[in-house]
Backbone as a chain_set.jsonl record, in Angstrom:
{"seq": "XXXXXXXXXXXXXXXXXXXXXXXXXXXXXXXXXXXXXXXXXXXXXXXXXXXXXXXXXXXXXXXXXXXXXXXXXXXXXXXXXXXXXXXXXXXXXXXXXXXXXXXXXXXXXXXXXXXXXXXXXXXXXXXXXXXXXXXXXXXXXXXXXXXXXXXXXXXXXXXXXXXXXXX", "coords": {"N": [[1.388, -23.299, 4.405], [0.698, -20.129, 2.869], [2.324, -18.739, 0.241], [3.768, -15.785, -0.594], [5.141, -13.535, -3.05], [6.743, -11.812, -5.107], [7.809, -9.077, -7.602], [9.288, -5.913, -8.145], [10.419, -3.517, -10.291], [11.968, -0.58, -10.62], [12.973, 2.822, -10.903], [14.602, 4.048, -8.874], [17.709, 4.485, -7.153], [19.226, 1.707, -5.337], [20.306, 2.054, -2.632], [17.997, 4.166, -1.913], [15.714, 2.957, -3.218], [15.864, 0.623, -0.849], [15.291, 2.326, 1.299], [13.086, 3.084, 1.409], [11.742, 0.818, 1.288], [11.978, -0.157, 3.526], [11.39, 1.538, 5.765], [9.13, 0.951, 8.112], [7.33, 1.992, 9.369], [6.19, 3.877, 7.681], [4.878, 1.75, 6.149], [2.318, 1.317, 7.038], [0.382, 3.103, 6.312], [-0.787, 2.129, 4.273], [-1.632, -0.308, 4.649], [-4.679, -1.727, 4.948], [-6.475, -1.185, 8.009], [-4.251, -1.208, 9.882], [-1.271, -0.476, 11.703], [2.302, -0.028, 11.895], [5.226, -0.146, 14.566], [8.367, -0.116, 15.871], [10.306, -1.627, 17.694], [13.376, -2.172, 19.663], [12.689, 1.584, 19.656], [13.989, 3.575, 16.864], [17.039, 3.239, 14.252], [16.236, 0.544, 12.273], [17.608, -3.225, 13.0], [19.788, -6.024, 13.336], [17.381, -8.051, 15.495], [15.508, -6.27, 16.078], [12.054, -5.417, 16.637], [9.356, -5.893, 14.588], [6.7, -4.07, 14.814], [3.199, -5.523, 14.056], [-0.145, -3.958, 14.603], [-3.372, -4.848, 14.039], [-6.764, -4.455, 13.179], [-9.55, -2.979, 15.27], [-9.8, -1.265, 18.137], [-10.229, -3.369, 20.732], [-10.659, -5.387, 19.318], [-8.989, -7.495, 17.502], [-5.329, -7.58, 16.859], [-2.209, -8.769, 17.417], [1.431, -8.946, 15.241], [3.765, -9.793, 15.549], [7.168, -9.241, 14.344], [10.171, -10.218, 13.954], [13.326, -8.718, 13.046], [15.774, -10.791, 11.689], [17.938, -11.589, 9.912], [20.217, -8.18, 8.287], [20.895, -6.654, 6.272], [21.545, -3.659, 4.935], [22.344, -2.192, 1.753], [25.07, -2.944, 0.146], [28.811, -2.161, -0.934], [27.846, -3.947, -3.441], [25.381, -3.124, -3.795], [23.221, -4.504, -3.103], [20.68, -5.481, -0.829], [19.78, -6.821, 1.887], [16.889, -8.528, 4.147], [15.684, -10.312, 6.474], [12.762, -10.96, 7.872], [11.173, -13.215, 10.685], [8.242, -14.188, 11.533], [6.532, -14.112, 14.784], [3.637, -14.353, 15.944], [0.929, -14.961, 18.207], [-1.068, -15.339, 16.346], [-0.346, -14.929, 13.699], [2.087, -16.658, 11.925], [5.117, -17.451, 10.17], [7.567, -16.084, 7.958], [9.072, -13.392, 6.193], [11.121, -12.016, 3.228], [12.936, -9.689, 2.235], [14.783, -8.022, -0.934], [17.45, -6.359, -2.466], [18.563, -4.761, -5.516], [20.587, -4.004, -7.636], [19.212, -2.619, -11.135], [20.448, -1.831, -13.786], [20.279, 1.647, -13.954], [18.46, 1.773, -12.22], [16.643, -0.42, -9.864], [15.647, -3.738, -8.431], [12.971, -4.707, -6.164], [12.577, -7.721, -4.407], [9.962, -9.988, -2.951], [9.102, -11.886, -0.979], [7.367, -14.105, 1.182], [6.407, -16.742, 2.995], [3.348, -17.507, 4.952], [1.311, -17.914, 7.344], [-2.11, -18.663, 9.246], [-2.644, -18.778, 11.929], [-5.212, -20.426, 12.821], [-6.476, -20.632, 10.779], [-8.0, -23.13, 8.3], [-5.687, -25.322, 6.258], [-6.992, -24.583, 3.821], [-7.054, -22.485, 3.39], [-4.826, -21.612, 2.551], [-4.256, -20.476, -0.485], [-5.848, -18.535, -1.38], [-4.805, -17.07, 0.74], [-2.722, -16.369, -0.265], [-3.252, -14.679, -2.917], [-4.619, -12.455, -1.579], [-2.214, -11.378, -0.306], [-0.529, -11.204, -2.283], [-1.634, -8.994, -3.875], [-2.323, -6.907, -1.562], [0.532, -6.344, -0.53], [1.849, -6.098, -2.226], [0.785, -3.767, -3.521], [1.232, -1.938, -1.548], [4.472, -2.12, -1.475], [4.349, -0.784, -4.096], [3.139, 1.676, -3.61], [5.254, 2.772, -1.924], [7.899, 3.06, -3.85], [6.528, 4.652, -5.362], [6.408, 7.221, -4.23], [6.568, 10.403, -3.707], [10.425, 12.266, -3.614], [12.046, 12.863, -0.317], [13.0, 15.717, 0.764], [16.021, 17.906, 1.607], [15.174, 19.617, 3.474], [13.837, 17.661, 5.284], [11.304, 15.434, 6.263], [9.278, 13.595, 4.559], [8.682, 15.709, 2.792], [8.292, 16.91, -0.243], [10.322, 16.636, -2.811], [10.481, 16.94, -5.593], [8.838, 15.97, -8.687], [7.271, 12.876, -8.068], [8.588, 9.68, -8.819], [7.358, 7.044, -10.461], [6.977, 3.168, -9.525], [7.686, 0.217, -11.499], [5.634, -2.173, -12.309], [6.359, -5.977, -11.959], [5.701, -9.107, -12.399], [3.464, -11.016, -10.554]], "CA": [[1.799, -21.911, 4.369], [0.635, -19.094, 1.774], [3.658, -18.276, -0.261], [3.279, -14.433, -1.389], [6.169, -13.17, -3.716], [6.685, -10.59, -6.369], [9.271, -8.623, -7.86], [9.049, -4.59, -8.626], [10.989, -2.698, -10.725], [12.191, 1.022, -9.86], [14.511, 3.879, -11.378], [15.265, 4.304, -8.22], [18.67, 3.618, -6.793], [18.793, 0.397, -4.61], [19.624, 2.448, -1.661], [16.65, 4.545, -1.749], [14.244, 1.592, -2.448], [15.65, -0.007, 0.479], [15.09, 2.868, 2.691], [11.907, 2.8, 1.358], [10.513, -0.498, 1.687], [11.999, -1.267, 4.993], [10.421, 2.313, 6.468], [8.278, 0.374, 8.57], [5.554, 2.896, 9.948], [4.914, 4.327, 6.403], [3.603, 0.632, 5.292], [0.749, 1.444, 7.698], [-0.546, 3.957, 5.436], [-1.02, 1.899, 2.677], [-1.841, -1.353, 5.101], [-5.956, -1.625, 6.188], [-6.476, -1.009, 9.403], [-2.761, -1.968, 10.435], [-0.589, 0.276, 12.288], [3.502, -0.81, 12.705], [6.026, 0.244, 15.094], [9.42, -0.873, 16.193], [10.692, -1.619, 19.336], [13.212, -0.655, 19.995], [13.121, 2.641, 18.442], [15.241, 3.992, 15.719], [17.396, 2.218, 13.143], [16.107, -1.048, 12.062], [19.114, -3.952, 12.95], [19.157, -7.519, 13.795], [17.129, -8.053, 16.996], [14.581, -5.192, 15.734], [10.89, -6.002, 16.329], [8.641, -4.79, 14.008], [4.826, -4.721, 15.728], [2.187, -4.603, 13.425], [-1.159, -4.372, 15.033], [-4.203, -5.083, 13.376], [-7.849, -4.141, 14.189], [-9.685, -1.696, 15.772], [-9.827, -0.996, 19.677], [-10.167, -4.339, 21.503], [-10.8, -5.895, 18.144], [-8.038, -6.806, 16.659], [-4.494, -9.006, 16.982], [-0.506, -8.616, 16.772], [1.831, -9.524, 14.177], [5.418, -9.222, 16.229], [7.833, -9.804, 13.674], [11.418, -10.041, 14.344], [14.445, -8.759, 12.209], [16.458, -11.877, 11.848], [18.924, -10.474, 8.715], [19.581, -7.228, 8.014], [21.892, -6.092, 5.201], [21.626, -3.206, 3.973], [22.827, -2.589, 0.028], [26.887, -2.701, 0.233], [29.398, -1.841, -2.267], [27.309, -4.068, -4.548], [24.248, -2.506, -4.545], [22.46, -5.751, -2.769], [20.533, -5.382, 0.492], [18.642, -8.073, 2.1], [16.323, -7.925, 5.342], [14.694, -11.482, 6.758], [11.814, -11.587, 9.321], [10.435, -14.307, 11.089], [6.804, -14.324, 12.394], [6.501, -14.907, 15.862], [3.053, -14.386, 16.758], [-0.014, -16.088, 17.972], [-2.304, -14.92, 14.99], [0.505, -15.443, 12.214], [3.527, -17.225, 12.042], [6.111, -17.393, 9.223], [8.957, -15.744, 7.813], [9.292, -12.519, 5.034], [12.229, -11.939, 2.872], [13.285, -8.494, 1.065], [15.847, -7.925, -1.555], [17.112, -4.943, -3.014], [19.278, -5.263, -5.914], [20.916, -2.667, -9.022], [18.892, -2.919, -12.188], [20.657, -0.7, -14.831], [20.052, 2.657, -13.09], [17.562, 1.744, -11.199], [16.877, -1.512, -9.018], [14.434, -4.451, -8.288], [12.491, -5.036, -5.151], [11.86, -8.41, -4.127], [9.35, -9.82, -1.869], [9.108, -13.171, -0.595], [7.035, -14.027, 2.407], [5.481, -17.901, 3.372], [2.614, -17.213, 6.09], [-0.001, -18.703, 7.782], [-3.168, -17.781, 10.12], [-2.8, -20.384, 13.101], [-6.619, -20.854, 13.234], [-7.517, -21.126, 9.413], [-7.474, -24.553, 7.758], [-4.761, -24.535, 4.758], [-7.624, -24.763, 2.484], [-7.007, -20.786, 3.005], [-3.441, -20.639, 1.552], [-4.527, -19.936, -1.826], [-6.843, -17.062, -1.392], [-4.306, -15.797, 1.346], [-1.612, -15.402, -0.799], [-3.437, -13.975, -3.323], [-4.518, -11.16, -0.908], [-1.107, -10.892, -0.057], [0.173, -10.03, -3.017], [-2.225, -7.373, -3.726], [-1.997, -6.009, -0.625], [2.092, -5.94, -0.244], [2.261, -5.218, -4.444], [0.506, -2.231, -3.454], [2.445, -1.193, -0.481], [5.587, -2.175, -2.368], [4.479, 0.049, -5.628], [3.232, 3.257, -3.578], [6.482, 3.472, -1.083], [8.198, 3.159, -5.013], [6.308, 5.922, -6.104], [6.15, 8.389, -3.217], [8.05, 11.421, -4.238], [11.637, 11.926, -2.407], [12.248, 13.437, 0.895], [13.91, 16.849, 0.36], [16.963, 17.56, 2.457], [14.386, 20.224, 4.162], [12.909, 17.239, 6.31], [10.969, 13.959, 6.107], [7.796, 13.41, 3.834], [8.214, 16.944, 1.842], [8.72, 15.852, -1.835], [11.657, 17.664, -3.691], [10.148, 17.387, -6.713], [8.163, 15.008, -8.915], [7.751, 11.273, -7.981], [8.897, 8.915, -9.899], [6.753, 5.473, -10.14], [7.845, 1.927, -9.726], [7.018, -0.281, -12.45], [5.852, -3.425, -11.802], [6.943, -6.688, -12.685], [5.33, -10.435, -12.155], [2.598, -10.79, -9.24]], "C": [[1.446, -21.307, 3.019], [2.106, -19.06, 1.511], [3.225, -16.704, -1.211], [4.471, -13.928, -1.663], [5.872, -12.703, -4.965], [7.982, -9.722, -6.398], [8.181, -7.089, -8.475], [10.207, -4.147, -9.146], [10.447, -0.973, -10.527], [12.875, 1.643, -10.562], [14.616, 4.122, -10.468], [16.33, 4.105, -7.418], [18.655, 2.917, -5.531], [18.88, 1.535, -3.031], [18.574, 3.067, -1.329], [15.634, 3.999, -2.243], [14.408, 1.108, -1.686], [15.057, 0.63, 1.371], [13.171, 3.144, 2.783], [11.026, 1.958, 1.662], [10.855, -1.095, 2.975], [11.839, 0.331, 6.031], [9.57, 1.917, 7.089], [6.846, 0.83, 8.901], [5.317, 3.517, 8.787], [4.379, 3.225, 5.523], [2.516, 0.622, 6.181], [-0.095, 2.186, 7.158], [-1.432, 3.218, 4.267], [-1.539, 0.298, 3.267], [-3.36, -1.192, 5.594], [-5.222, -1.951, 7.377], [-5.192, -1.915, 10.545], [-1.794, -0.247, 11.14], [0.638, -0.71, 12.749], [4.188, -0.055, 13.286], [7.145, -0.729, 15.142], [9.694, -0.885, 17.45], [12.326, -2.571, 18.894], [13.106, 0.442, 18.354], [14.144, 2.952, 17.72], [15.421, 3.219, 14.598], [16.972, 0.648, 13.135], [17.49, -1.871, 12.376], [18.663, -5.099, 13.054], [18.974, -7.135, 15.095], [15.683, -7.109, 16.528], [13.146, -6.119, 16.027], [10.095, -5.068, 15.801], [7.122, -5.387, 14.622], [4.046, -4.474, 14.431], [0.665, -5.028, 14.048], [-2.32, -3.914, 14.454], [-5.477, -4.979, 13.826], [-8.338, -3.167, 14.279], [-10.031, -2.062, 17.376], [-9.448, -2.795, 20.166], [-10.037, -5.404, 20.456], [-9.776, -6.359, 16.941], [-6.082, -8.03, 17.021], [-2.792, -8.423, 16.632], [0.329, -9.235, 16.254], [3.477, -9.238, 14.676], [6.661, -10.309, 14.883], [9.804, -9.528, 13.86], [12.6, -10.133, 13.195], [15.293, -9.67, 12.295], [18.028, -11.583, 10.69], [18.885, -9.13, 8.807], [21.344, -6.625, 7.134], [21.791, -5.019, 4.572], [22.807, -3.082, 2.701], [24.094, -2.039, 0.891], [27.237, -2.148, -0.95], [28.412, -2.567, -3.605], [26.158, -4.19, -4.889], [22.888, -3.665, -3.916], [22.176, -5.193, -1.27], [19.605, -6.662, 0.912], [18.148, -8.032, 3.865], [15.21, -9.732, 5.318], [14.143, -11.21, 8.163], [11.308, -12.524, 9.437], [9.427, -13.713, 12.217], [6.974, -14.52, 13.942], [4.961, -14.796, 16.976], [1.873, -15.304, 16.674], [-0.683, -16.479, 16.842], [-1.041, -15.803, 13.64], [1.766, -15.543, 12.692], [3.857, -17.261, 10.539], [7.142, -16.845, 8.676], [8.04, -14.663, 6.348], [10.905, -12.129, 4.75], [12.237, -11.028, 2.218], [14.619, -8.265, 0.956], [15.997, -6.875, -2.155], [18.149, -4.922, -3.948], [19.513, -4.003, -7.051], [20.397, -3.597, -10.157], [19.051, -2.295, -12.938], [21.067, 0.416, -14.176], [18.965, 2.872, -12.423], [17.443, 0.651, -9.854], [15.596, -2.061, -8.703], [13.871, -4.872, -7.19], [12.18, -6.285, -5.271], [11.036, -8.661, -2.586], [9.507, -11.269, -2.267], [8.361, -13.452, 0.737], [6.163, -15.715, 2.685], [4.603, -17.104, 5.108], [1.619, -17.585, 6.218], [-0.672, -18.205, 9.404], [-2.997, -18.736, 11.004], [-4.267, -20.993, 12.605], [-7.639, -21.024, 12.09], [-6.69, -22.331, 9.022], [-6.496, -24.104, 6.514], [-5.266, -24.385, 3.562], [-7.15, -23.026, 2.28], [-5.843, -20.729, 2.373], [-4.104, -20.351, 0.456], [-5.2, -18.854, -1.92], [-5.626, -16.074, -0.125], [-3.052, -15.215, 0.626], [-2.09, -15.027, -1.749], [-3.778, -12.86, -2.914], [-2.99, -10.664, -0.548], [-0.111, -10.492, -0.81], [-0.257, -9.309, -3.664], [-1.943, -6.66, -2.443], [-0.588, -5.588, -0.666], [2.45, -5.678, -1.017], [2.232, -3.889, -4.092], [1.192, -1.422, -2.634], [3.774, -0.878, -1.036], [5.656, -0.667, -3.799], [3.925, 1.823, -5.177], [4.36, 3.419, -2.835], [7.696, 3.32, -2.363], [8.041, 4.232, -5.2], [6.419, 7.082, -5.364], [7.412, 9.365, -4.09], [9.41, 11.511, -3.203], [11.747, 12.361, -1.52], [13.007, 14.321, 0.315], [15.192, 16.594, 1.812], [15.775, 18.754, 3.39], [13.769, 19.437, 5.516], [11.922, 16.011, 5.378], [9.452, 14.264, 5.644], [7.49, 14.835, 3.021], [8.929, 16.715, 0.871], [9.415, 17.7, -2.488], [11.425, 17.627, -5.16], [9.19, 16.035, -7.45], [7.911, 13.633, -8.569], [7.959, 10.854, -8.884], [8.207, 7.452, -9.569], [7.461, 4.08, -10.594], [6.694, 1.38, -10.957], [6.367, -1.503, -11.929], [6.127, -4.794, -12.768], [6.618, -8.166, -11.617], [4.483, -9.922, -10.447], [2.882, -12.125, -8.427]], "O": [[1.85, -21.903, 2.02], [2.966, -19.298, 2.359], [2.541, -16.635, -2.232], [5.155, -13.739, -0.657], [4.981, -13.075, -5.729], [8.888, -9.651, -5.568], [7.045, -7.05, -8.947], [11.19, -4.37, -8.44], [9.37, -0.394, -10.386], [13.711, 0.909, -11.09], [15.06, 5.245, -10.706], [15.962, 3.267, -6.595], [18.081, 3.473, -4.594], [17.861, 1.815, -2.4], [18.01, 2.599, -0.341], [14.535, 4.395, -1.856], [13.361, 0.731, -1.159], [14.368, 0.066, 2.221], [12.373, 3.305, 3.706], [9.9, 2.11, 2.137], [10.362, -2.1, 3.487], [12.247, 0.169, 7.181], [8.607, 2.603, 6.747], [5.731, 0.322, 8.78], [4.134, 3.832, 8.656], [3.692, 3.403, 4.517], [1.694, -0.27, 5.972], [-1.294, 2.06, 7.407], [-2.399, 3.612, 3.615], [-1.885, -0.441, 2.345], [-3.475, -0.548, 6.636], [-4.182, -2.519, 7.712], [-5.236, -2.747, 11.451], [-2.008, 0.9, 10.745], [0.526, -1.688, 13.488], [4.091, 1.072, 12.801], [7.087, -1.861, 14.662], [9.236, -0.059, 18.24], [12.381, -3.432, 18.016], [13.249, 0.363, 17.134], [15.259, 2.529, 18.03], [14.531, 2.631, 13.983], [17.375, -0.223, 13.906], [18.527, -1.291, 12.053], [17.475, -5.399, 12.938], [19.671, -6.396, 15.79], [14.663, -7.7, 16.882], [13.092, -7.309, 15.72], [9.965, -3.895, 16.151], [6.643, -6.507, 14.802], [4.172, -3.431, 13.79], [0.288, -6.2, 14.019], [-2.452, -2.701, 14.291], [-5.596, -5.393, 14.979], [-7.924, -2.232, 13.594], [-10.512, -3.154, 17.677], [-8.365, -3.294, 19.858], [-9.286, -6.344, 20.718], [-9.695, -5.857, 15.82], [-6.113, -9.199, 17.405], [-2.438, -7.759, 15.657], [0.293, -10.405, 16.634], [4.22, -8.468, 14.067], [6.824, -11.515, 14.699], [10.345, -8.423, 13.83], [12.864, -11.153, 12.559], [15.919, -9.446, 13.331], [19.128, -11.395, 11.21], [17.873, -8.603, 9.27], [22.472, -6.35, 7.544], [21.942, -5.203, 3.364], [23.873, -3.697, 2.672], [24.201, -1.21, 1.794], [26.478, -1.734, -1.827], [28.222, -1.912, -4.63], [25.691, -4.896, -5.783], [21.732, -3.552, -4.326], [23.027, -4.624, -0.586], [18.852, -7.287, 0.165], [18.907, -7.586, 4.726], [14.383, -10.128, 4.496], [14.744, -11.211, 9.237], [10.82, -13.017, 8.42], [9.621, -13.091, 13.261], [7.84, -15.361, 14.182], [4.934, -15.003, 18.189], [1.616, -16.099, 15.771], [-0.861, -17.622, 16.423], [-1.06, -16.869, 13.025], [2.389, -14.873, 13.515], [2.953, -17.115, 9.717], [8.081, -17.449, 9.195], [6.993, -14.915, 5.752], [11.753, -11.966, 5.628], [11.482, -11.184, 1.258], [15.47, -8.23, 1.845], [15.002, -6.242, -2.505], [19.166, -5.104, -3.278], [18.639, -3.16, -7.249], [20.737, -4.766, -10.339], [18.009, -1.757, -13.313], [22.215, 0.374, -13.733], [18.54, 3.974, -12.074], [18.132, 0.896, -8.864], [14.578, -1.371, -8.641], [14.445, -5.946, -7.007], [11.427, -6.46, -6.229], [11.195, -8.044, -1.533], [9.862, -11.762, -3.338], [8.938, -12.832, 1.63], [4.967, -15.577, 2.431], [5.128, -16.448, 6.008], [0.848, -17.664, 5.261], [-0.101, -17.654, 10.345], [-3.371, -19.819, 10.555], [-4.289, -22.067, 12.003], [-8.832, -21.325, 12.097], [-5.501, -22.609, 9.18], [-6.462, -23.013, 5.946], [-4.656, -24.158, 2.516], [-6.958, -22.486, 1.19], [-5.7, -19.803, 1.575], [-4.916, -19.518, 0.857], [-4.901, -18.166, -2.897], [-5.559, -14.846, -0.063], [-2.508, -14.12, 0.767], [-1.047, -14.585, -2.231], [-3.417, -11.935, -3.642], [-2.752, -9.456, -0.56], [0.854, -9.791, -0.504], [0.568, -8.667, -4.313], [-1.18, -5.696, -2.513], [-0.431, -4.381, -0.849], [3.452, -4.963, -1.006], [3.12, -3.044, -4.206], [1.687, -0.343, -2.96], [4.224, 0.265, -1.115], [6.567, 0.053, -4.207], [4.093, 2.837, -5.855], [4.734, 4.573, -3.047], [8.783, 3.498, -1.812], [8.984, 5.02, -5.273], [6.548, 8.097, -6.048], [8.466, 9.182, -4.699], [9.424, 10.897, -2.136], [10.651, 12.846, -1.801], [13.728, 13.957, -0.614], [15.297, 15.676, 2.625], [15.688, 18.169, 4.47], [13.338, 20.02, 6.511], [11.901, 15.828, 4.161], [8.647, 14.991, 6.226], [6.353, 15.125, 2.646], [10.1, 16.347, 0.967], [9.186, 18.908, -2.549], [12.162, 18.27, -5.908], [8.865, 15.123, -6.69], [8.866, 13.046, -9.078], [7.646, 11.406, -9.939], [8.491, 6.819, -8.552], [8.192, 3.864, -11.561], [5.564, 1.756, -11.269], [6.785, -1.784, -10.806], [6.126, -4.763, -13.999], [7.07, -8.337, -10.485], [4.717, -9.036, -9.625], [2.359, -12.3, -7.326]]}, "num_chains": 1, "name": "protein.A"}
């Protein structure tokens, strides 16, 4: 198994990096040619499947991952969210943490994963793609500016960027 983990720092408070990094369909923006949904719709919970499908047209493979935890941050500021893999293409498990750092708060990531059909000579090159790729996801749904109370994806005023911290 790849092991891909990293930590981000934020000024932003833990609940709004959680709601951020566990937004599921806006890490498709920032994911090549990936598109996720949930099933069911709505609020993420335990039971949740998140789809992410990969590809183009016929071309292409699904990544059904199933909410197995799901905490969001409580009184102390801690949220935590575990999926497990369950499909043909990739199997393994991802772990996100969301925690108070000062006045802000630290994203972790944690994720072991593996391709069924590549030898394990690939872990090493896949978790280095994987934590560029999910750094980056991680550090623009950080930076995005905030949702106004007007409505979803219209920024209320400057963003503010995550920092980052260990790859």
């Amino acid at each position: 198994m790849a092991l891909i983990a990293f930590r981000r720092r934020s000024p932003l408070p833990p609940a709004e990096a959680w709601r951020r990094v566990t937004d599921w369909p806006r890490h498709s923006a920032h994911v090549p040619l990936t598109r996720l949904s949930t099933e069911p719709p709505g609020p993420t919970r335990t039971g949740t499947v998140v789809l992410a499908r990969t590809g183009r047209g016929r071309l292409g493979f699904d990544d059904p991952m199933e909410v197995v935890r799901w905490e969001p941050p409580g009184p102390d500021g801690t949220g935590r969210c575990r999926l497990v893999k369950r499909g043909r293409v990739v199997v393994g498990w991802a772990e996100i943490e969301v925690r108070p750092d000062g006045a802000g708060s630290v994203v972790s990531w944690r994720e072991e994963a593996r391709v069924r059909l590549l030898p394990r000579l690939f872990d090493p090159p896949t978790a280095w793609a994987g934590r560029r790729i999910f750094g980056r996801v991680v550090d623009t749904l950080l930076a995005a500016p905030p949702r106004s109370a007007g409505g979803p994806g219209r920024p209320d005023g400057p963003g503010r960027g995550a920092r980052r911290r260990g790859t």
